[in-house]
PDB file of N, CA and C in Angstrom:
ATOM      1  N   UNK D  27     183.391 100.186 222.933  1.00 89.00           N
ATOM      2  CA  UNK D  27     183.488  99.851 224.337  1.00 89.00           C
ATOM      3  C   UNK D  27     183.320 101.097 225.216  1.00 89.00           C
ATOM      4  N   UNK D  28     183.936 102.203 224.800  1.00 89.00           N
ATOM      5  CA  UNK D  28     183.849 103.415 225.615  1.00 89.00           C
ATOM      6  C   UNK D  28     182.424 103.920 225.731  1.00 89.00           C
ATOM      7  N   UNK D  29     181.688 103.910 224.641  1.00 88.00           N
ATOM      8  CA  UNK D  29     180.307 104.397 224.718  1.00 88.00           C
ATOM      9  C   UNK D  29     179.459 103.483 225.589  1.00 88.00           C
ATOM     10  N   UNK D  30     179.698 102.180 225.531  1.00 87.00           N
ATOM     11  CA  UNK D  30     178.959 101.252 226.389  1.00 87.00           C
ATOM     12  C   UNK D  30     179.256 101.515 227.867  1.00 87.00           C
ATOM     13  N   UNK D  31     180.522 101.699 228.181  1.00 89.00           N
ATOM     14  CA  UNK D  31     180.895 101.996 229.564  1.00 89.00           C
ATOM     15  C   UNK D  31     180.320 103.330 230.016  1.00 89.00           C
ATOM     16  N   UNK D  32     180.314 104.291 229.099  1.00 88.00           N
ATOM     17  CA  UNK D  32     179.833 105.634 229.430  1.00 88.00           C
ATOM     18  C   UNK D  32     178.353 105.628 229.794  1.00 88.00           C
ATOM     19  N   UNK D  33     177.572 104.749 229.172  1.00 87.00           N
ATOM     20  CA  UNK D  33     176.140 104.712 229.487  1.00 87.00           C
ATOM     21  C   UNK D  33     175.813 103.720 230.600  1.00 87.00           C
ATOM     22  N   UNK D  34     176.848 103.114 231.180  1.00 86.00           N
ATOM     23  CA  UNK D  34     176.655 102.292 232.353  1.00 86.00           C
ATOM     24  C   UNK D  34     176.475 100.800 232.119  1.00 86.00           C
ATOM     25  N   UNK D  35     176.840 100.325 230.937  1.00 81.00           N
ATOM     26  CA  UNK D  35     176.757  98.892 230.656  1.00 81.00           C
ATOM     27  C   UNK D  35     177.804  98.165 231.500  1.00 81.00           C
ATOM     28  N   UNK D  36     177.484  96.974 231.948  1.00 74.00           N
ATOM     29  CA  UNK D  36     178.388  96.174 232.769  1.00 74.00           C
ATOM     30  C   UNK D  36     179.719  95.905 232.068  1.00 74.00           C
ATOM     31  N   UNK D  37     180.774  95.789 232.837  1.00 70.00           N
ATOM     32  CA  UNK D  37     182.116  95.529 232.317  1.00 70.00           C
ATOM     33  C   UNK D  37     182.192  94.223 231.520  1.00 70.00           C
ATOM     34  N   UNK D  38     181.396  93.230 231.866  1.00 74.00           N
ATOM     35  CA  UNK D  38     181.497  91.921 231.210  1.00 74.00           C
ATOM     36  C   UNK D  38     181.060  91.934 229.743  1.00 74.00           C
ATOM     37  N   UNK D  39     180.410  93.004 229.301  1.00 82.00           N
ATOM     38  CA  UNK D  39     179.993  93.094 227.896  1.00 82.00           C
ATOM     39  C   UNK D  39     181.046  93.783 227.030  1.00 82.00           C
ATOM     40  N   UNK D  40     182.112  94.262 227.635  1.00 86.00           N
ATOM     41  CA  UNK D  40     183.175  94.968 226.922  1.00 86.00           C
ATOM     42  C   UNK D  40     183.980  93.979 226.092  1.00 86.00           C
ATOM     43  N   UNK D  41     184.186  94.309 224.837  1.00 90.00           N
ATOM     44  CA  UNK D  41     184.942  93.437 223.929  1.00 90.00           C
ATOM     45  C   UNK D  41     186.423  93.422 224.297  1.00 90.00           C
ATOM     46  N   UNK D  42     186.972  94.593 224.529  1.00 90.00           N
ATOM     47  CA  UNK D  42     188.414  94.710 224.817  1.00 90.00           C
ATOM     48  C   UNK D  42     188.659  94.743 226.319  1.00 90.00           C
ATOM     49  N   UNK D  43     188.226  93.694 227.011  1.00 87.00           N
ATOM     50  CA  UNK D  43     188.345  93.660 228.470  1.00 87.00           C
ATOM     51  C   UNK D  43     189.802  93.665 228.935  1.00 87.00           C
ATOM     52  N   UNK D  44     190.719  93.264 228.076  1.00 90.00           N
ATOM     53  CA  UNK D  44     192.137  93.304 228.432  1.00 90.00           C
ATOM     54  C   UNK D  44     192.658  94.742 228.506  1.00 90.00           C
ATOM     55  N   UNK D  45     191.889  95.696 227.999  1.00 90.00           N
ATOM     56  CA  UNK D  45     192.272  97.117 228.019  1.00 90.00           C
ATOM     57  C   UNK D  45     191.409  97.923 228.991  1.00 90.00           C
ATOM     58  N   UNK D  46     190.812  97.255 229.968  1.00 89.00           N
ATOM     59  CA  UNK D  46     189.862  97.898 230.872  1.00 89.00           C
ATOM     60  C   UNK D  46     190.464  99.107 231.585  1.00 89.00           C
ATOM     61  N   UNK D  47     191.732  99.016 231.983  1.00 91.00           N
ATOM     62  CA  UNK D  47     192.369 100.143 232.662  1.00 91.00           C
ATOM     63  C   UNK D  47     192.382 101.377 231.762  1.00 91.00           C
ATOM     64  N   UNK D  48     192.793 101.206 230.512  1.00 92.00           N
ATOM     65  CA  UNK D  48     192.813 102.315 229.558  1.00 92.00           C
ATOM     66  C   UNK D  48     191.404 102.821 229.271  1.00 92.00           C
ATOM     67  N   UNK D  49     190.466 101.897 229.119  1.00 90.00           N
ATOM     68  CA  UNK D  49     189.082 102.283 228.826  1.00 90.00           C
ATOM     69  C   UNK D  49     188.500 103.128 229.957  1.00 90.00           C
ATOM     70  N   UNK D  50     188.820 102.766 231.182  1.00 88.00           N
ATOM     71  CA  UNK D  50     188.325 103.524 232.330  1.00 88.00           C
ATOM     72  C   UNK D  50     188.881 104.945 232.327  1.00 88.00           C
ATOM     73  N   UNK D  51     190.159 105.087 232.003  1.00 91.00           N
ATOM     74  CA  UNK D  51     190.780 106.416 231.932  1.00 91.00           C
ATOM     75  C   UNK D  51     190.113 107.250 230.841  1.00 91.00           C
ATOM     76  N   UNK D  52     189.951 106.672 229.656  1.00 88.00           N
ATOM     77  CA  UNK D  52     189.354 107.415 228.539  1.00 88.00           C
ATOM     78  C   UNK D  52     187.881 107.716 228.796  1.00 88.00           C
ATOM     79  N   UNK D  53     187.188 106.832 229.476  1.00 89.00           N
ATOM     80  CA  UNK D  53     185.779 107.056 229.785  1.00 89.00           C
ATOM     81  C   UNK D  53     185.624 108.310 230.648  1.00 89.00           C
ATOM     82  N   UNK D  54     186.543 108.504 231.566  1.00 89.00           N
ATOM     83  CA  UNK D  54     186.495 109.675 232.438  1.00 89.00           C
ATOM     84  C   UNK D  54     186.933 110.944 231.715  1.00 89.00           C
ATOM     85  N   UNK D  55     187.797 110.786 230.730  1.00 89.00           N
ATOM     86  CA  UNK D  55     188.373 111.938 230.028  1.00 89.00           C
ATOM     87  C   UNK D  55     187.415 112.554 229.005  1.00 89.00           C
ATOM     88  N   UNK D  56     186.611 111.727 228.343  1.00 89.00           N
ATOM     89  CA  UNK D  56     185.761 112.204 227.251  1.00 89.00           C
ATOM     90  C   UNK D  56     184.285 112.123 227.597  1.00 89.00           C
ATOM     91  N   UNK D  57     183.524 113.115 227.131  1.00 92.00           N
ATOM     92  CA  UNK D  57     182.077 113.088 227.296  1.00 92.00           C
ATOM     93  C   UNK D  57     181.476 112.133 226.268  1.00 92.00           C
ATOM     94  N   UNK D  58     180.226 111.772 226.476  1.00 92.00           N
ATOM     95  CA  UNK D  58     179.536 110.905 225.527  1.00 92.00           C
ATOM     96  C   UNK D  58     179.501 111.557 224.147  1.00 92.00           C
ATOM     97  N   UNK D  59     179.202 112.856 224.100  1.00 92.00           N
ATOM     98  CA  UNK D  59     179.154 113.571 222.815  1.00 92.00           C
ATOM     99  C   UNK D  59     180.505 113.573 222.107  1.00 92.00           C
ATOM    100  N   UNK D  60     181.585 113.703 222.858  1.00 90.00           N
ATOM    101  CA  UNK D  60     182.918 113.664 222.257  1.00 90.00           C
ATOM    102  C   UNK D  60     183.220 112.279 221.690  1.00 90.00           C
ATOM    103  N   UNK D  61     182.779 111.240 222.383  1.00 90.00           N
ATOM    104  CA  UNK D  61     182.987 109.878 221.883  1.00 90.00           C
ATOM    105  C   UNK D  61     182.216 109.647 220.588  1.00 90.00           C
ATOM    106  N   UNK D  62     180.986 110.120 220.527  1.00 92.00           N
ATOM    107  CA  UNK D  62     180.170 109.976 219.318  1.00 92.00           C
ATOM    108  C   UNK D  62     180.797 110.770 218.177  1.00 92.00           C
ATOM    109  N   UNK D  63     181.257 111.978 218.462  1.00 88.00           N
ATOM    110  CA  UNK D  63     181.913 112.795 217.434  1.00 88.00           C
ATOM    111  C   UNK D  63     183.172 112.099 216.914  1.00 88.00           C
ATOM    112  N   UNK D  64     183.944 111.503 217.804  1.00 86.00           N
ATOM    113  CA  UNK D  64     185.145 110.772 217.400  1.00 86.00           C
ATOM    114  C   UNK D  64     184.812 109.593 216.507  1.00 86.00           C
ATOM    115  N   UNK D  65     183.752 108.869 216.841  1.00 89.00           N
ATOM    116  CA  UNK D  65     183.328 107.740 216.014  1.00 89.00           C
ATOM    117  C   UNK D  65     182.900 108.220 214.628  1.00 89.00           C
ATOM    118  N   UNK D  66     182.198 109.341 214.585  1.00 90.00           N
ATOM    119  CA  UNK D  66     181.791 109.901 213.291  1.00 90.00           C
ATOM    120  C   UNK D  66     183.000 110.327 212.464  1.00 90.00           C
ATOM    121  N   UNK D  67     183.989 110.903 213.120  1.00 85.00           N
ATOM    122  CA  UNK D  67     185.211 111.313 212.419  1.00 85.00           C
ATOM    123  C   UNK D  67     185.935 110.099 211.834  1.00 85.00           C
ATOM    124  N   UNK D  68     185.954 109.012 212.565  1.00 86.00           N
ATOM    125  CA  UNK D  68     186.596 107.792 212.069  1.00 86.00           C
ATOM    126  C   UNK D  68     185.847 107.258 210.855  1.00 86.00           C
ATOM    127  N   UNK D  69     184.509 107.266 210.910  1.00 91.00           N
ATOM    128  CA  UNK D  69     183.707 106.809 209.769  1.00 91.00           C
ATOM    129  C   UNK D  69     183.965 107.699 208.550  1.00 91.00           C
ATOM    130  N   UNK D  70     184.024 109.016 208.756  1.00 85.00           N
ATOM    131  CA  UNK D  70     184.310 109.938 207.650  1.00 85.00           C
ATOM    132  C   UNK D  70     185.682 109.660 207.047  1.00 85.00           C
ATOM    133  N   UNK D  71     186.660 109.385 207.906  1.00 83.00           N
ATOM    134  CA  UNK D  71     188.013 109.092 207.427  1.00 83.00           C
ATOM    135  C   UNK D  71     188.032 107.813 206.602  1.00 83.00           C
ATOM    136  N   UNK D  72     187.320 106.803 207.052  1.00 86.00           N
ATOM    137  CA  UNK D  72     187.234 105.553 206.291  1.00 86.00           C
ATOM    138  C   UNK D  72     186.611 105.807 204.925  1.00 86.00           C
ATOM    139  N   UNK D  73     185.569 106.642 204.888  1.00 86.00           N
ATOM    140  CA  UNK D  73     184.939 106.972 203.614  1.00 86.00           C
ATOM    141  C   UNK D  73     185.901 107.703 202.684  1.00 86.00           C
ATOM    142  N   UNK D  74     186.680 108.626 203.246  1.00 81.00           N
ATOM    143  CA  UNK D  74     187.674 109.337 202.437  1.00 81.00           C
ATOM    144  C   UNK D  74     188.700 108.362 201.864  1.00 81.00           C
ATOM    145  N   UNK D  75     189.154 107.427 202.684  1.00 81.00           N
ATOM    146  CA  UNK D  75     190.139 106.453 202.221  1.00 81.00           C
ATOM    147  C   UNK D  75     189.550 105.547 201.138  1.00 81.00           C
ATOM    148  N   UNK D  76     188.292 105.167 201.285  1.00 82.00           N
ATOM    149  CA  UNK D  76     187.642 104.337 200.268  1.00 82.00           C
ATOM    150  C   UNK D  76     187.478 105.091 198.951  1.00 82.00           C
ATOM    151  N   UNK D  77     187.373 106.409 199.038  1.00 82.00           N
ATOM    152  CA  UNK D  77     187.259 107.254 197.838  1.00 82.00           C
ATOM    153  C   UNK D  77     188.627 107.634 197.273  1.00 82.00           C
ATOM    154  N   UNK D  78     189.664 106.941 197.725  1.00 78.00           N
ATOM    155  CA  UNK D  78     191.044 107.157 197.285  1.00 78.00           C
ATOM    156  C   UNK D  78     191.595 108.527 197.644  1.00 78.00           C
ATOM    157  N   UNK D  79     191.106 109.098 198.743  1.00 77.00           N
ATOM    158  CA  UNK D  79     191.657 110.341 199.252  1.00 77.00           C
ATOM    159  C   UNK D  79     193.061 110.048 199.777  1.00 77.00           C
ATOM    160  N   UNK D  80     193.940 110.999 199.725  1.00 82.00           N
ATOM    161  CA  UNK D  80     195.308 110.819 200.192  1.00 82.00           C
ATOM    162  C   UNK D  80     195.297 110.344 201.645  1.00 82.00           C
ATOM    163  N   UNK D  81     195.800 109.139 201.911  1.00 82.00           N
ATOM    164  CA  UNK D  81     195.752 108.590 203.276  1.00 82.00           C
ATOM    165  C   UNK D  81     196.439 109.460 204.315  1.00 82.00           C
ATOM    166  N   UNK D  82     197.534 110.073 203.948  1.00 83.00           N
ATOM    167  CA  UNK D  82     198.261 110.913 204.905  1.00 83.00           C
ATOM    168  C   UNK D  82     197.397 112.099 205.348  1.00 83.00           C
ATOM    169  N   UNK D  83     196.705 112.727 204.403  1.00 83.00           N
ATOM    170  CA  UNK D  83     195.842 113.863 204.740  1.00 83.00           C
ATOM    171  C   UNK D  83     194.652 113.398 205.579  1.00 83.00           C
ATOM    172  N   UNK D  84     194.020 112.305 205.173  1.00 77.00           N
ATOM    173  CA  UNK D  84     192.851 111.799 205.897  1.00 77.00           C
ATOM    174  C   UNK D  84     193.208 111.455 207.338  1.00 77.00           C
ATOM    175  N   UNK D  85     194.309 110.776 207.543  1.00 79.00           N
ATOM    176  CA  UNK D  85     194.717 110.382 208.893  1.00 79.00           C
ATOM    177  C   UNK D  85     195.181 111.584 209.725  1.00 79.00           C
ATOM    178  N   UNK D  86     195.779 112.561 209.081  1.00 83.00           N
ATOM    179  CA  UNK D  86     196.184 113.775 209.788  1.00 83.00           C
ATOM    180  C   UNK D  86     194.959 114.522 210.295  1.00 83.00           C
ATOM    181  N   UNK D  87     193.915 114.583 209.486  1.00 79.00           N
ATOM    182  CA  UNK D  87     192.690 115.266 209.893  1.00 79.00           C
ATOM    183  C   UNK D  87     192.070 114.614 211.124  1.00 79.00           C
ATOM    184  N   UNK D  88     191.961 113.308 211.119  1.00 77.00           N
ATOM    185  CA  UNK D  88     191.357 112.626 212.261  1.00 77.00           C
ATOM    186  C   UNK D  88     192.278 112.690 213.481  1.00 77.00           C
ATOM    187  N   UNK D  89     193.566 112.621 213.274  1.00 79.00           N
ATOM    188  CA  UNK D  89     194.527 112.703 214.384  1.00 79.00           C
ATOM    189  C   UNK D  89     194.411 114.054 215.087  1.00 79.00           C
ATOM    190  N   UNK D  90     194.300 115.126 214.313  1.00 80.00           N
ATOM    191  CA  UNK D  90     194.200 116.459 214.897  1.00 80.00           C
ATOM    192  C   UNK D  90     192.946 116.591 215.756  1.00 80.00           C
ATOM    193  N   UNK D  91     191.842 116.017 215.275  1.00 75.00           N
ATOM    194  CA  UNK D  91     190.600 116.091 216.054  1.00 75.00           C
ATOM    195  C   UNK D  91     190.681 115.242 217.316  1.00 75.00           C
ATOM    196  N   UNK D  92     191.264 114.060 217.223  1.00 71.00           N
ATOM    197  CA  UNK D  92     191.311 113.164 218.373  1.00 71.00           C
ATOM    198  C   UNK D  92     192.250 113.662 219.460  1.00 71.00           C
ATOM    199  N   UNK D  93     193.346 114.310 219.079  1.00 71.00           N
ATOM    200  CA  UNK D  93     194.362 114.710 220.054  1.00 71.00           C
ATOM    201  C   UNK D  93     194.244 116.133 220.516  1.00 71.00           C
ATOM    202  N   UNK D  94     193.196 116.831 220.120  1.00 67.00           N
ATOM    203  CA  UNK D  94     193.083 118.246 220.505  1.00 67.00           C
ATOM    204  C   UNK D  94     192.735 118.444 221.962  1.00 67.00           C
ATOM    205  N   UNK D  95     192.206 117.423 222.607  1.00 57.00           N
ATOM    206  CA  UNK D  95     191.817 117.550 224.001  1.00 57.00           C
ATOM    207  C   UNK D  95     192.981 117.232 224.918  1.00 57.00           C
TER     208      UNK D  95
END
């Protein structure tokens, strides 16, 4: 939803329209590149979890990247 809003897609196409207030705040806070990087980090974390990587370590890694800003 954030990437769609960031590129100017209409609000009516947003899946989580009940969270529009939060989405608007996050859209202003993060650049498009940061949103794409965050999505990639989430995909990497899912891959680590599927490979039976320690869930606590995998989630800590993504948490540190997401909350650094």
